[in-house]
Amino acid sequence: MKISILKNNVFKELIYTVVSIIAMLIIWKIVSVVVNKEVLIPSPEVTLREIIRIVESPAFFGSVLNTSKRAIIGFLIALGTGMLFGMLGGLFKAIYYLLRPFVLIIKAVPTMAMILLTLIWLESEKAPILVGFVVIFPIIYENVVQGIRNVDSKLVEMMKVYNINKLDTIKELYIPSIVSYLNGAMSAAAALNLKIVIAAEVLSQPKLSMGTSFQMEKANLNTAGVFAWSLIAIFMAGVFEQMLRITKIARNGKTLHHEQ
Amino acid sequence: MRLEGIYKSFGEEEVLHDINISINDKEITCILGPSGCGKSTLLNIIAGIIKPDKGTIKESKKKVGYVFQEDRLLPWKTVFENIKLVNKKASDKSIRDLIRIVGLEDSQKKYPAQLSGGMRQRCSIARAYNFQSEILLMDEPFKSLDYDLRISMVKCLIDIWCKLNNSIVFVTHEIDEAVLLGNKIIVLSGNPCRVDTVVNVSMPQQERRIDDKKMVDLRCRLLKILSRQ
Ligand SMILES: Nc1ncnc2c1ncn2[C@@H]1O[C@H](COP(=O)(O)OP(=O)(O)OP(=O)(O)O)[C@@H](O)[C@H]1O
Ligand SMILES: [Mg+2]
């Protein structure tokens, strides 16, 4: 019975998604007809043709791969360090206050300034990773700190009474609590990270990347190409989010009931 | 273990007032008292979770098992894993035995959210048994269980107690449970909490029957004390 409910929900989700996409395409078409200038708003058909051209071009696979690699590496580093420092900051007030100025500064520096600075410091291939990291680290860090603070104090008491050591308490209580707390923040951070990496690539111009491709289409005044790459980037963000969801479902096999 | 002159207030409200209790080794001490009089607070002090404002605990025990008033299970762990958590060295077989004793053999792979309140409570009891502590604190452990289950859980508790040979502090609202279990029954009065009466029961637990003349008398006596409050 559970499975049929699940299937039904997936089906409904799919229907609504398809309807909204169709509505969006119709609006897009109308706007492009009204504006009637391909350089400003290319029509959906022309954009689709551009997507096909780009996907078939020899540089496509390499660009997507390089950009994905940067996004994933940056994300994993931010996730690892964010979890580590977030847990330290959540558990120990002193560490939280010591880290606070750093986090505040990282958060306050304008993304564009960060991109320019990292370009000065690092080679163009690596700079985008650092920019992505800098933007999403505070998000993950702060969510982990909040997650730790929201851990049920009664469960902490229970672990203490039963003489469960610090390491096991972190493994069995803190990490599972923050993981269920982090889910939302994680997919938002993954999508944001991809956007930031691409933006940094537009400026840093590594040899083969999505950002470089964006810049090339723009230089050629090929607006349809920019639109096409945007759609590809949206699709990739969707894939990343789905990947996080799959890991979540896999874990939910174990924790399903907890999150209901 | 002895509690001497224990005082505890939360803000303005005095909860415990000059509590003097001795908890004898290898005995079951039952605590009866009106709701909100401070029984859980007293157990928390014995467990070392909260500190008394005044007073001392002599000969306190290091290894304390605690069946909390709420189940306090980890939501992402199954019944089996929750019980195993507190004593990783316990064999799987001994854990399965405990699960059978509390009547959860069909649910050992389930998560707390898939269990009823009474089932969760029984899981938390099995967890405390698995810890094999020198002293076991139980805060209304059999609430939300039906009458038959209650009686069978009382019997199991007596068996486990004989096997572990530890001391137990058992908080309850049910006079029957106190009568069947206690070597000593402490009646508390409320607002603030003081020790009202201490009753010692010499008959061994294994021989006690709820319809036994002595037990019926004891029951009446406790009822009288409680209704006087
Ligand atoms: N953490 C706390 N902060 C403030 N007041 C508290 C706290 N814990 C308990 N109290 C107060 O102390 C009193 C005793 O609470 P306690 O939980 O010990 O009662 P109890 O005897 O266990 O009641 P019950 O039988 O309903 O479980 C209550 O009046 C409660 O309001
Ligand atoms: Mg209580």
PDB file of C-alpha atoms in Angstrom, chain B residues 35-141:
ATOM      1  CA  SER B  35       1.850  13.943  40.107  1.00  0.00           C
ATOM      2  CA  GLY B  36       4.197  16.901  39.962  1.00  0.00           C
ATOM      3  CA  CYS B  37       5.594  16.370  43.453  1.00  0.00           C
ATOM      4  CA  GLY B  38       9.170  15.968  42.221  1.00  0.00           C
ATOM      5  CA  LYS B  39       9.734  12.257  41.676  1.00  0.00           C
ATOM      6  CA  SER B  40      11.428  12.650  38.305  1.00  0.00           C
ATOM      7  CA  THR B  41      13.512  15.487  39.702  1.00  0.00           C
ATOM      8  CA  LEU B  42      14.647  13.186  42.483  1.00  0.00           C
ATOM      9  CA  LEU B  43      15.655  10.468  39.997  1.00  0.00           C
ATOM     10  CA  ASN B  44      17.530  13.030  37.899  1.00  0.00           C
ATOM     11  CA  ILE B  45      19.479  14.012  40.997  1.00  0.00           C
ATOM     12  CA  ILE B  46      20.312  10.376  41.747  1.00  0.00           C
ATOM     13  CA  ALA B  47      21.415   9.911  38.121  1.00  0.00           C
ATOM     14  CA  GLY B  48      23.628  13.005  38.345  1.00  0.00           C
ATOM     15  CA  ILE B  49      21.788  14.808  35.541  1.00  0.00           C
ATOM     16  CA  ILE B  50      20.932  17.721  37.815  1.00  0.00           C
ATOM     17  CA  LYS B  51      22.679  18.962  40.912  1.00  0.00           C
ATOM     18  CA  PRO B  52      20.795  19.520  44.160  1.00  0.00           C
ATOM     19  CA  ASP B  53      20.933  23.041  45.643  1.00  0.00           C
ATOM     20  CA  LYS B  54      21.863  21.593  49.000  1.00  0.00           C
ATOM     21  CA  GLY B  55      22.522  18.160  50.425  1.00  0.00           C
ATOM     22  CA  THR B  56      24.766  15.245  49.564  1.00  0.00           C
ATOM     23  CA  ILE B  57      24.592  11.797  48.080  1.00  0.00           C
ATOM     24  CA  LYS B  58      26.686   9.284  50.002  1.00  0.00           C
ATOM     25  CA  GLU B  59      28.081   6.100  48.463  1.00  0.00           C
ATOM     26  CA  SER B  60      26.700   7.040  45.073  1.00  0.00           C
ATOM     27  CA  LYS B  61      26.839   4.499  42.264  1.00  0.00           C
ATOM     28  CA  LYS B  62      28.879   4.992  39.094  1.00  0.00           C
ATOM     29  CA  LYS B  63      26.939   2.857  36.651  1.00  0.00           C
ATOM     30  CA  VAL B  64      23.364   4.084  36.548  1.00  0.00           C
ATOM     31  CA  GLY B  65      20.695   2.711  34.219  1.00  0.00           C
ATOM     32  CA  TYR B  66      17.677   4.950  33.715  1.00  0.00           C
ATOM     33  CA  VAL B  67      14.272   4.246  32.209  1.00  0.00           C
ATOM     34  CA  PHE B  68      13.229   7.849  31.672  1.00  0.00           C
ATOM     35  CA  GLN B  69       9.644   8.993  31.955  1.00  0.00           C
ATOM     36  CA  GLU B  70       9.746   9.506  28.163  1.00  0.00           C
ATOM     37  CA  ASP B  71      11.239   6.754  26.020  1.00  0.00           C
ATOM     38  CA  ARG B  72      14.237   8.778  24.714  1.00  0.00           C
ATOM     39  CA  LEU B  73      15.035   6.364  21.888  1.00  0.00           C
ATOM     40  CA  LEU B  74      17.140   7.385  18.893  1.00  0.00           C
ATOM     41  CA  PRO B  75      14.626   7.806  16.036  1.00  0.00           C
ATOM     42  CA  TRP B  76      17.054   6.599  13.351  1.00  0.00           C
ATOM     43  CA  LYS B  77      17.860   3.330  15.077  1.00  0.00           C
ATOM     44  CA  THR B  78      15.777   0.175  15.177  1.00  0.00           C
ATOM     45  CA  VAL B  79      14.547  -1.434  18.381  1.00  0.00           C
ATOM     46  CA  PHE B  80      17.482  -3.824  18.220  1.00  0.00           C
ATOM     47  CA  GLU B  81      20.064  -1.096  17.569  1.00  0.00           C
ATOM     48  CA  ASN B  82      18.639   1.149  20.294  1.00  0.00           C
ATOM     49  CA  ILE B  83      19.016  -1.631  22.833  1.00  0.00           C
ATOM     50  CA  LYS B  84      22.483  -2.550  21.611  1.00  0.00           C
ATOM     51  CA  LEU B  85      23.637   1.090  21.783  1.00  0.00           C
ATOM     52  CA  VAL B  86      24.226   1.147  25.542  1.00  0.00           C
ATOM     53  CA  ASN B  87      26.206  -2.073  25.701  1.00  0.00           C
ATOM     54  CA  LYS B  88      28.036  -2.820  22.476  1.00  0.00           C
ATOM     55  CA  LYS B  89      29.662  -5.886  24.017  1.00  0.00           C
ATOM     56  CA  ALA B  90      26.346  -7.645  24.608  1.00  0.00           C
ATOM     57  CA  SER B  91      25.857 -10.662  22.332  1.00  0.00           C
ATOM     58  CA  ASP B  92      23.098 -10.495  19.728  1.00  0.00           C
ATOM     59  CA  LYS B  93      21.486 -13.460  21.394  1.00  0.00           C
ATOM     60  CA  SER B  94      21.286 -11.755  24.778  1.00  0.00           C
ATOM     61  CA  ILE B  95      19.718  -8.719  23.128  1.00  0.00           C
ATOM     62  CA  ARG B  96      17.167 -10.898  21.345  1.00  0.00           C
ATOM     63  CA  ASP B  97      16.376 -12.501  24.695  1.00  0.00           C
ATOM     64  CA  LEU B  98      15.702  -9.081  26.212  1.00  0.00           C
ATOM     65  CA  ILE B  99      13.529  -8.166  23.235  1.00  0.00           C
ATOM     66  CA  ARG B 100      11.547 -11.334  23.782  1.00  0.00           C
ATOM     67  CA  ILE B 101      11.196 -10.631  27.505  1.00  0.00           C
ATOM     68  CA  VAL B 102       9.586  -7.255  26.795  1.00  0.00           C
ATOM     69  CA  GLY B 103       7.447  -8.830  24.066  1.00  0.00           C
ATOM     70  CA  LEU B 104       8.857  -6.989  21.040  1.00  0.00           C
ATOM     71  CA  GLU B 105      10.148  -9.996  19.077  1.00  0.00           C
ATOM     72  CA  ASP B 106       8.012  -9.081  16.063  1.00  0.00           C
ATOM     73  CA  SER B 107       9.224  -5.481  16.052  1.00  0.00           C
ATOM     74  CA  GLN B 108      12.957  -5.694  16.547  1.00  0.00           C
ATOM     75  CA  LYS B 109      13.660  -4.274  13.074  1.00  0.00           C
ATOM     76  CA  LYS B 110      11.166  -1.423  13.445  1.00  0.00           C
ATOM     77  CA  TYR B 111      11.968   2.219  14.115  1.00  0.00           C
ATOM     78  CA  PRO B 112      10.559   4.055  17.158  1.00  0.00           C
ATOM     79  CA  ALA B 113       8.090   6.041  15.026  1.00  0.00           C
ATOM     80  CA  GLN B 114       6.556   2.743  13.873  1.00  0.00           C
ATOM     81  CA  LEU B 115       5.843   1.643  17.448  1.00  0.00           C
ATOM     82  CA  SER B 116       3.054   2.492  19.872  1.00  0.00           C
ATOM     83  CA  GLY B 117       3.829   4.466  23.015  1.00  0.00           C
ATOM     84  CA  GLY B 118       3.758   1.341  25.158  1.00  0.00           C
ATOM     85  CA  MET B 119       6.048  -0.507  22.740  1.00  0.00           C
ATOM     86  CA  ARG B 120       8.557   2.344  22.779  1.00  0.00           C
ATOM     87  CA  GLN B 121       8.453   2.304  26.549  1.00  0.00           C
ATOM     88  CA  ARG B 122       9.188  -1.440  26.581  1.00  0.00           C
ATOM     89  CA  CYS B 123      12.085  -0.885  24.198  1.00  0.00           C
ATOM     90  CA  SER B 124      13.555   1.672  26.544  1.00  0.00           C
ATOM     91  CA  ILE B 125      13.131  -0.805  29.424  1.00  0.00           C
ATOM     92  CA  ALA B 126      15.020  -3.481  27.469  1.00  0.00           C
ATOM     93  CA  ARG B 127      17.749  -0.919  26.768  1.00  0.00           C
ATOM     94  CA  ALA B 128      18.123  -0.230  30.493  1.00  0.00           C
ATOM     95  CA  TYR B 129      18.262  -3.983  31.245  1.00  0.00           C
ATOM     96  CA  ASN B 130      20.986  -4.399  28.635  1.00  0.00           C
ATOM     97  CA  PHE B 131      23.120  -1.773  30.389  1.00  0.00           C
ATOM     98  CA  GLN B 132      23.445  -4.059  33.441  1.00  0.00           C
ATOM     99  CA  SER B 133      23.947  -1.240  35.895  1.00  0.00           C
ATOM    100  CA  GLU B 134      24.638  -1.286  39.608  1.00  0.00           C
ATOM    101  CA  ILE B 135      21.531   0.786  40.131  1.00  0.00           C
ATOM    102  CA  LEU B 136      18.530   0.989  37.863  1.00  0.00           C
ATOM    103  CA  LEU B 137      16.202   4.004  37.992  1.00  0.00           C
ATOM    104  CA  MET B 138      12.744   3.515  36.533  1.00  0.00           C
ATOM    105  CA  ASP B 139      10.325   6.421  36.136  1.00  0.00           C
ATOM    106  CA  GLU B 140       6.801   5.030  35.721  1.00  0.00           C
ATOM    107  CA  PRO B 141       8.125   2.397  33.338  1.00  0.00           C
TER     108      PRO B 141
END
